[in-house]
mmCIF file of N, CA, C and O in Angstrom:
data_model
loop_
_atom_site.group_PDB
_atom_site.id
_atom_site.type_symbol
_atom_site.label_atom_id
_atom_site.label_comp_id
_atom_site.label_asym_id
_atom_site.label_seq_id
_atom_site.Cartn_x
_atom_site.Cartn_y
_atom_site.Cartn_z
ATOM 1 N N MET A 17 -8.813 60.172 5.156
ATOM 2 C CA MET A 17 -8.713 59.596 3.704
ATOM 3 C C MET A 17 -7.659 58.952 3.523
ATOM 4 O O MET A 17 -6.619 59.389 3.680
ATOM 5 N N SER A 18 -8.437 57.730 2.516
ATOM 6 C CA SER A 18 -6.939 57.049 2.272
ATOM 7 C C SER A 18 -6.292 57.571 1.162
ATOM 8 O O SER A 18 -7.013 58.258 -0.138
ATOM 9 N N GLU A 19 -5.060 57.188 0.794
ATOM 10 C CA GLU A 19 -4.424 57.968 -0.308
ATOM 11 C C GLU A 19 -3.933 56.959 -1.272
ATOM 12 O O GLU A 19 -2.924 56.247 -0.785
ATOM 13 N N ASP A 20 -4.358 57.029 -2.583
ATOM 14 C CA ASP A 20 -3.572 56.076 -3.406
ATOM 15 C C ASP A 20 -2.140 56.224 -3.945
ATOM 16 O O ASP A 20 -1.916 57.493 -4.615
ATOM 17 N N ARG A 21 -1.201 55.609 -3.575
ATOM 18 C CA ARG A 21 -0.006 56.072 -3.944
ATOM 19 C C ARG A 21 0.238 55.238 -5.381
ATOM 20 O O ARG A 21 1.641 55.449 -6.100
ATOM 21 N N GLY A 22 -0.398 54.339 -6.076
ATOM 22 C CA GLY A 22 -0.319 54.213 -7.448
ATOM 23 C C GLY A 22 0.824 53.160 -7.302
ATOM 24 O O GLY A 22 1.427 52.661 -8.411
ATOM 25 N N LEU A 23 1.417 52.421 -6.296
ATOM 26 C CA LEU A 23 1.945 51.254 -5.893
ATOM 27 C C LEU A 23 1.555 49.963 -6.569
ATOM 28 O O LEU A 23 0.445 49.677 -5.896
ATOM 29 N N THR A 24 2.192 49.087 -6.936
ATOM 30 C CA THR A 24 1.542 47.614 -7.612
ATOM 31 C C THR A 24 2.180 46.802 -6.533
ATOM 32 O O THR A 24 3.566 47.013 -6.648
ATOM 33 N N LEU A 25 2.138 45.749 -7.084
ATOM 34 C CA LEU A 25 3.028 44.582 -6.532
ATOM 35 C C LEU A 25 4.299 44.359 -7.152
ATOM 36 O O LEU A 25 5.057 44.203 -6.838
ATOM 37 N N GLY A 26 4.160 44.295 -8.307
ATOM 38 C CA GLY A 26 5.429 44.242 -9.455
ATOM 39 C C GLY A 26 6.394 45.383 -8.979
ATOM 40 O O GLY A 26 7.605 44.594 -9.791
ATOM 41 N N SER A 27 6.084 46.492 -8.728
ATOM 42 C CA SER A 27 7.069 47.277 -8.780
ATOM 43 C C SER A 27 7.824 47.114 -7.228
ATOM 44 O O SER A 27 8.733 47.721 -6.791
ATOM 45 N N GLU A 28 7.059 46.377 -6.198
ATOM 46 C CA GLU A 28 8.077 46.126 -5.009
ATOM 47 C C GLU A 28 8.570 44.658 -4.745
ATOM 48 O O GLU A 28 9.374 44.659 -4.006
ATOM 49 N N LEU A 29 8.118 43.905 -6.191
ATOM 50 C CA LEU A 29 9.047 42.421 -5.700
ATOM 51 C C LEU A 29 10.198 42.510 -6.486
ATOM 52 O O LEU A 29 10.861 42.870 -7.776
ATOM 53 N N ASN A 30 10.925 42.194 -5.881
ATOM 54 C CA ASN A 30 12.615 41.857 -6.321
ATOM 55 C C ASN A 30 13.091 40.545 -7.200
ATOM 56 O O ASN A 30 12.601 39.398 -6.426
ATOM 57 N N THR A 31 12.712 40.524 -8.377
ATOM 58 C CA THR A 31 12.853 39.765 -9.281
ATOM 59 C C THR A 31 13.813 38.491 -9.204
ATOM 60 O O THR A 31 13.578 37.092 -9.460
ATOM 61 N N ARG A 32 14.840 39.097 -8.855
ATOM 62 C CA ARG A 32 16.168 37.903 -8.663
ATOM 63 C C ARG A 32 15.882 37.363 -7.772
ATOM 64 O O ARG A 32 16.317 36.050 -7.607
ATOM 65 N N VAL A 33 15.354 37.842 -6.256
ATOM 66 C CA VAL A 33 15.203 36.928 -5.338
ATOM 67 C C VAL A 33 13.925 35.739 -5.895
ATOM 68 O O VAL A 33 14.110 34.978 -5.402
ATOM 69 N N LEU A 34 12.936 36.404 -6.573
ATOM 70 C CA LEU A 34 12.162 35.145 -6.754
ATOM 71 C C LEU A 34 12.481 34.141 -7.858
ATOM 72 O O LEU A 34 12.509 32.915 -7.591
ATOM 73 N N ALA A 35 13.864 34.399 -8.937
ATOM 74 C CA ALA A 35 13.892 33.757 -9.464
ATOM 75 C C ALA A 35 14.979 32.527 -8.950
ATOM 76 O O ALA A 35 14.877 31.364 -9.113
ATOM 77 N N GLY A 36 15.616 33.252 -8.112
ATOM 78 C CA GLY A 36 16.692 32.487 -7.064
ATOM 79 C C GLY A 36 15.740 31.501 -6.283
ATOM 80 O O GLY A 36 16.283 30.674 -6.515
ATOM 81 N N GLY A 37 14.851 31.829 -5.595
ATOM 82 C CA GLY A 37 13.638 30.997 -5.019
ATOM 83 C C GLY A 37 13.243 29.896 -5.619
ATOM 84 O O GLY A 37 13.205 28.705 -5.292
ATOM 85 N N LEU A 38 12.513 30.182 -7.107
ATOM 86 C CA LEU A 38 12.207 29.145 -8.183
ATOM 87 C C LEU A 38 13.065 28.332 -8.523
ATOM 88 O O LEU A 38 12.673 27.107 -8.407
ATOM 89 N N VAL A 39 14.627 28.774 -8.916
ATOM 90 C CA VAL A 39 15.610 27.468 -9.260
ATOM 91 C C VAL A 39 15.956 26.673 -7.884
ATOM 92 O O VAL A 39 16.011 25.383 -8.487
ATOM 93 N N LEU A 40 15.962 27.511 -6.918
ATOM 94 C CA LEU A 40 16.191 26.559 -5.825
ATOM 95 C C LEU A 40 15.154 25.654 -5.238
ATOM 96 O O LEU A 40 15.469 24.236 -5.132
ATOM 97 N N ALA A 41 13.715 26.119 -5.358
ATOM 98 C CA ALA A 41 12.877 25.125 -5.244
ATOM 99 C C ALA A 41 12.874 24.035 -6.243
ATOM 100 O O ALA A 41 12.638 22.879 -6.015
ATOM 101 N N GLY A 42 13.017 24.360 -7.609
ATOM 102 C CA GLY A 42 13.173 23.149 -8.554
ATOM 103 C C GLY A 42 14.491 22.578 -8.306
ATOM 104 O O GLY A 42 14.068 21.039 -8.514
ATOM 105 N N ILE A 43 15.556 22.711 -7.911
ATOM 106 C CA ILE A 43 16.414 22.020 -7.402
ATOM 107 C C ILE A 43 16.468 21.047 -6.458
ATOM 108 O O ILE A 43 16.360 19.785 -6.306
ATOM 109 N N GLY A 44 15.284 21.767 -5.507
ATOM 110 C CA GLY A 44 14.897 20.832 -4.419
ATOM 111 C C GLY A 44 13.833 19.668 -4.807
ATOM 112 O O GLY A 44 13.945 18.423 -4.057
ATOM 113 N N GLY A 45 13.217 19.936 -5.654
ATOM 114 C CA GLY A 45 11.995 18.923 -6.088
ATOM 115 C C GLY A 45 12.646 17.900 -6.744
ATOM 116 O O GLY A 45 12.392 16.859 -6.812
ATOM 117 N N VAL A 46 13.748 18.217 -7.894
ATOM 118 C CA VAL A 46 14.334 17.432 -8.370
ATOM 119 C C VAL A 46 15.428 16.225 -7.498
ATOM 120 O O VAL A 46 15.481 14.996 -7.446
ATOM 121 N N LEU A 47 15.939 17.034 -6.342
ATOM 122 C CA LEU A 47 16.675 15.877 -5.517
ATOM 123 C C LEU A 47 15.779 14.975 -4.820
ATOM 124 O O LEU A 47 15.860 14.010 -4.526
ATOM 125 N N ALA A 48 14.365 15.928 -4.439
ATOM 126 C CA ALA A 48 13.607 14.930 -3.505
ATOM 127 C C ALA A 48 13.001 13.640 -4.559
ATOM 128 O O ALA A 48 12.788 12.460 -3.894
ATOM 129 N N PHE A 49 12.583 13.862 -5.700
ATOM 130 C CA PHE A 49 12.165 12.777 -6.616
ATOM 131 C C PHE A 49 13.623 11.990 -6.875
ATOM 132 O O PHE A 49 13.069 10.649 -6.682
ATOM 133 N N THR A 50 14.599 11.974 -6.806
ATOM 134 C CA THR A 50 15.530 11.081 -6.943
ATOM 135 C C THR A 50 15.846 10.477 -5.791
ATOM 136 O O THR A 50 16.105 9.222 -5.718
ATOM 137 N N GLY A 51 15.502 11.215 -4.627
ATOM 138 C CA GLY A 51 15.609 10.581 -3.205
ATOM 139 C C GLY A 51 14.651 9.311 -3.456
ATOM 140 O O GLY A 51 14.676 8.284 -2.620
ATOM 141 N N PHE A 52 13.504 9.701 -3.321
ATOM 142 C CA PHE A 52 12.515 8.657 -3.495
ATOM 143 C C PHE A 52 12.618 7.555 -4.838
ATOM 144 O O PHE A 52 12.054 6.544 -4.214
ATOM 145 N N THR A 53 13.496 8.036 -5.523
ATOM 146 C CA THR A 53 13.189 6.851 -6.478
ATOM 147 C C THR A 53 14.175 6.050 -6.172
ATOM 148 O O THR A 53 13.799 4.528 -5.855
ATOM 149 N N VAL A 54 15.407 6.170 -5.374
ATOM 150 C CA VAL A 54 16.631 5.303 -5.127
ATOM 151 C C VAL A 54 15.816 4.559 -3.800
ATOM 152 O O VAL A 54 16.340 3.803 -3.462
ATOM 153 N N THR A 55 14.994 5.146 -2.857
ATOM 154 C CA THR A 55 14.308 4.447 -1.848
ATOM 155 C C THR A 55 13.511 3.416 -2.114
ATOM 156 O O THR A 55 13.828 2.347 -1.626
ATOM 157 N N ALA A 56 12.680 3.798 -3.242
ATOM 158 C CA ALA A 56 11.930 2.738 -3.535
ATOM 159 C C ALA A 56 12.738 1.488 -4.360
ATOM 160 O O ALA A 56 12.166 0.490 -4.147
ATOM 161 N N VAL A 57 13.671 1.937 -5.196
ATOM 162 C CA VAL A 57 14.489 0.874 -5.862
ATOM 163 C C VAL A 57 14.857 -0.104 -4.548
ATOM 164 O O VAL A 57 15.110 -1.277 -4.710
ATOM 165 N N ALA A 58 15.549 0.554 -3.493
ATOM 166 C CA ALA A 58 16.129 -0.365 -2.521
ATOM 167 C C ALA A 58 14.935 -1.062 -1.868
ATOM 168 O O ALA A 58 15.432 -2.325 -1.799
ATOM 169 N N VAL A 59 13.842 -0.665 -1.445
ATOM 170 C CA VAL A 59 12.723 -1.142 -0.773
ATOM 171 C C VAL A 59 12.234 -2.556 -1.837
ATOM 172 O O VAL A 59 12.204 -3.814 -1.421
ATOM 173 N N LEU A 60 12.242 -1.858 -2.972
ATOM 174 C CA LEU A 60 11.903 -3.475 -3.864
ATOM 175 C C LEU A 60 12.608 -3.912 -4.079
ATOM 176 O O LEU A 60 12.474 -5.354 -4.213
ATOM 177 N N THR A 61 14.317 -3.923 -4.440
ATOM 178 C CA THR A 61 15.313 -4.837 -4.437
ATOM 179 C C THR A 61 15.165 -5.909 -2.891
ATOM 180 O O THR A 61 15.209 -7.356 -3.423
ATOM 181 N N ALA A 62 15.093 -5.173 -1.864
ATOM 182 C CA ALA A 62 15.347 -5.913 -0.820
ATOM 183 C C ALA A 62 13.942 -7.023 -0.254
ATOM 184 O O ALA A 62 14.053 -8.141 -0.118
ATOM 185 N N THR A 63 12.570 -6.627 -0.890
ATOM 186 C CA THR A 63 11.505 -7.621 -1.016
ATOM 187 C C THR A 63 11.622 -8.473 -1.641
ATOM 188 O O THR A 63 11.475 -9.485 -1.464
ATOM 189 N N ARG A 64 12.261 -8.322 -3.131
ATOM 190 C CA ARG A 64 12.366 -9.212 -4.186
ATOM 191 C C ARG A 64 13.018 -10.297 -3.483
ATOM 192 O O ARG A 64 13.209 -11.616 -3.623
ATOM 193 N N ARG A 65 14.774 -10.121 -2.889
ATOM 194 C CA ARG A 65 15.419 -10.942 -2.239
ATOM 195 C C ARG A 65 14.718 -11.696 -1.196
ATOM 196 O O ARG A 65 14.845 -12.911 -1.043
ATOM 197 N N TRP A 66 14.603 -11.033 -0.453
ATOM 198 C CA TRP A 66 13.162 -11.693 0.878
ATOM 199 C C TRP A 66 12.470 -12.455 0.201
ATOM 200 O O TRP A 66 12.626 -14.171 0.861
ATOM 201 N N ILE A 67 11.670 -12.614 -0.860
ATOM 202 C CA ILE A 67 10.709 -13.431 -1.609
ATOM 203 C C ILE A 67 11.508 -14.588 -1.911
ATOM 204 O O ILE A 67 11.003 -15.686 -1.667
ATOM 205 N N ASN A 68 12.408 -14.338 -2.338
ATOM 206 C CA ASN A 68 13.115 -15.176 -3.500
ATOM 207 C C ASN A 68 14.050 -16.303 -2.436
ATOM 208 O O ASN A 68 14.513 -17.059 -2.711
ATOM 209 N N ASN A 69 14.461 -15.668 -1.111
ATOM 210 C CA ASN A 69 15.103 -16.364 -0.311
ATOM 211 C C ASN A 69 14.167 -17.364 0.798
ATOM 212 O O ASN A 69 14.678 -17.803 1.697
ATOM 213 N N ARG A 70 12.826 -17.506 0.495
ATOM 214 C CA ARG A 70 11.797 -18.171 1.392
ATOM 215 C C ARG A 70 11.681 -19.403 0.987
ATOM 216 O O ARG A 70 11.985 -19.940 -0.067
ATOM 217 N N ASP A 71 11.664 -20.480 1.839
ATOM 218 C CA ASP A 71 11.422 -21.705 1.558
ATOM 219 C C ASP A 71 10.308 -22.175 0.602
ATOM 220 O O ASP A 71 10.082 -23.022 -0.115
ATOM 221 N N VAL A 72 9.063 -21.627 1.160
ATOM 222 C CA VAL A 72 8.135 -21.937 0.371
ATOM 223 C C VAL A 72 7.787 -20.241 -0.307
ATOM 224 O O VAL A 72 7.557 -19.237 0.367
ATOM 225 N N PRO A 73 7.196 -20.540 -1.562
ATOM 226 C CA PRO A 73 6.807 -19.363 -2.156
ATOM 227 C C PRO A 73 5.317 -18.950 -1.998
ATOM 228 O O PRO A 73 4.369 -19.605 -1.249
ATOM 229 N N PRO A 74 5.604 -17.545 -2.075
ATOM 230 C CA PRO A 74 3.968 -16.912 -1.503
ATOM 231 C C PRO A 74 3.029 -17.460 -2.368
ATOM 232 O O PRO A 74 1.651 -17.342 -1.559
ATOM 233 N N SER A 75 2.978 -17.795 -3.716
ATOM 234 C CA SER A 75 1.808 -18.121 -3.831
ATOM 235 C C SER A 75 1.403 -19.685 -3.255
ATOM 236 O O SER A 75 0.398 -19.984 -3.275
ATOM 237 N N GLU A 76 2.129 -20.510 -3.040
ATOM 238 C CA GLU A 76 2.094 -21.853 -2.038
ATOM 239 C C GLU A 76 1.312 -21.434 -0.779
ATOM 240 O O GLU A 76 0.427 -21.997 -0.158
ATOM 241 N N VAL A 77 1.929 -20.620 -0.220
ATOM 242 C CA VAL A 77 1.338 -19.921 1.203
ATOM 243 C C VAL A 77 -0.031 -19.279 1.167
ATOM 244 O O VAL A 77 -0.966 -19.719 1.879
ATOM 245 N N VAL A 78 -0.061 -18.753 0.019
ATOM 246 C CA VAL A 78 -1.422 -18.081 -0.204
ATOM 247 C C VAL A 78 -2.890 -19.666 -0.394
ATOM 248 O O VAL A 78 -3.481 -19.376 0.091
ATOM 249 N N ARG A 79 -2.208 -20.478 -1.324
ATOM 250 C CA ARG A 79 -3.015 -21.419 -2.095
ATOM 251 C C ARG A 79 -3.341 -22.182 -0.092
ATOM 252 O O ARG A 79 -4.611 -22.644 -0.383
ATOM 253 N N HIS A 80 -2.440 -22.382 0.249
ATOM 254 C CA HIS A 80 -2.706 -23.073 1.693
ATOM 255 C C HIS A 80 -3.739 -22.360 2.807
ATOM 256 O O HIS A 80 -4.376 -22.930 3.418
ATOM 257 N N LYS A 81 -3.640 -20.988 2.770
ATOM 258 C CA LYS A 81 -4.376 -20.502 3.494
ATOM 259 C C LYS A 81 -5.704 -20.091 3.182
ATOM 260 O O LYS A 81 -6.525 -20.215 3.608
ATOM 261 N N TRP A 82 -6.008 -20.155 1.622
ATOM 262 C CA TRP A 82 -6.961 -20.402 0.976
ATOM 263 C C TRP A 82 -7.891 -21.678 1.375
ATOM 264 O O TRP A 82 -8.945 -21.611 1.476
ATOM 265 N N GLU A 83 -7.298 -22.717 1.672
ATOM 266 C CA GLU A 83 -7.646 -24.022 1.802
ATOM 267 C C GLU A 83 -7.982 -24.118 2.931
ATOM 268 O O GLU A 83 -9.192 -24.690 3.293
ATOM 269 N N GLN A 84 -7.257 -23.488 3.870
ATOM 270 C CA GLN A 84 -7.598 -23.526 5.441
ATOM 271 C C GLN A 84 -8.929 -22.747 5.764
ATOM 272 O O GLN A 84 -10.012 -23.127 6.586
ATOM 273 N N ALA A 85 -8.696 -21.404 4.995
ATOM 274 C CA ALA A 85 -10.354 -20.620 5.250
ATOM 275 C C ALA A 85 -11.196 -21.147 4.466
ATOM 276 O O ALA A 85 -12.393 -21.292 5.405
ATOM 277 N N ARG A 86 -11.176 -22.418 3.309
ATOM 278 C CA ARG A 86 -12.308 -22.569 3.207
ATOM 279 C C ARG A 86 -12.787 -23.927 3.877
ATOM 280 O O ARG A 86 -14.095 -24.475 4.003
ATOM 281 N N SER A 87 -11.843 -24.766 4.414
ATOM 282 C CA SER A 87 -12.065 -25.744 5.647
ATOM 283 C C SER A 87 -12.841 -25.321 6.706
ATOM 284 O O SER A 87 -14.249 -25.861 6.851
ATOM 285 N N ALA A 88 -12.565 -24.147 7.226
ATOM 286 C CA ALA A 88 -12.926 -23.475 8.566
ATOM 287 C C ALA A 88 -14.452 -22.961 8.149
ATOM 288 O O ALA A 88 -15.225 -23.339 8.818
ATOM 289 N N THR A 89 -14.614 -22.504 7.020
ATOM 290 C CA THR A 89 -16.082 -22.106 6.369
ATOM 291 C C THR A 89 -17.048 -23.381 6.402
ATOM 292 O O THR A 89 -18.110 -23.061 6.852
ATOM 293 N N ALA A 90 -16.760 -24.179 5.768
ATOM 294 C CA ALA A 90 -17.389 -25.382 5.616
ATOM 295 C C ALA A 90 -17.663 -26.141 7.000
ATOM 296 O O ALA A 90 -18.913 -26.646 7.141
ATOM 297 N N ALA A 91 -16.413 -25.913 7.838
ATOM 298 C CA ALA A 91 -16.912 -26.775 9.227
ATOM 299 C C ALA A 91 -17.811 -25.851 9.906
ATOM 300 O O ALA A 91 -18.583 -26.194 10.627
ATOM 301 N N GLY A 92 -17.677 -24.805 9.872
ATOM 302 C CA GLY A 92 -18.233 -23.578 10.529
ATOM 303 C C GLY A 92 -19.953 -23.842 10.037
ATOM 304 O O GLY A 92 -20.891 -23.620 10.782
ATOM 305 N N ALA A 93 -19.831 -23.943 8.687
ATOM 306 C CA ALA A 93 -21.358 -24.030 7.817
ATOM 307 C C ALA A 93 -21.938 -25.619 8.290
ATOM 308 O O ALA A 93 -23.216 -25.399 8.589
ATOM 309 N N SER A 94 -21.132 -26.422 8.542
ATOM 310 C CA SER A 94 -21.329 -27.831 9.027
ATOM 311 C C SER A 94 -22.146 -27.656 10.254
ATOM 312 O O SER A 94 -23.237 -28.324 10.907
ATOM 313 N N ALA A 95 -21.472 -27.028 11.477
ATOM 314 C CA ALA A 95 -21.693 -27.084 12.996
ATOM 315 C C ALA A 95 -23.045 -25.914 12.929
ATOM 316 O O ALA A 95 -23.935 -26.346 13.549
ATOM 317 N N TRP A 96 -23.157 -24.780 11.911
ATOM 318 C CA TRP A 96 -24.154 -24.006 12.299
ATOM 319 C C TRP A 96 -25.501 -25.058 12.037
ATOM 320 O O TRP A 96 -26.476 -24.767 12.646
ATOM 321 N N LYS A 97 -25.609 -25.568 10.644
ATOM 322 C CA LYS A 97 -26.652 -26.780 10.389
ATOM 323 C C LYS A 97 -27.062 -27.873 11.614
ATOM 324 O O LYS A 97 -28.177 -27.708 11.701
ATOM 325 N N SER A 98 -26.066 -28.395 12.030
ATOM 326 C CA SER A 98 -26.133 -29.496 13.287
ATOM 327 C C SER A 98 -26.489 -28.734 13.985
ATOM 328 O O SER A 98 -27.081 -29.517 15.022
ATOM 329 N N GLY A 99 -26.158 -27.696 14.768
ATOM 330 C CA GLY A 99 -26.755 -27.163 15.782
ATOM 331 C C GLY A 99 -27.916 -26.767 15.891
ATOM 332 O O GLY A 99 -28.504 -26.493 16.759
#
């Protein structure tokens, strides 16, 4: 038969090691968050510089591409009707 020794998880858990692990995990989380933040700032700064150094602003490129798409749609519709 099985024998119940009355041991619980709390009596076998080393709280100093648990606390140390939690502290290290917290420090690691803060460092990871800081690293992600620094990386995001660097990427956004580089993207902003790249956009500002372009000869044609992105809004002009989008407007031109939209006009091309509208012309292509009109030409396709015209060809469909006459075909």
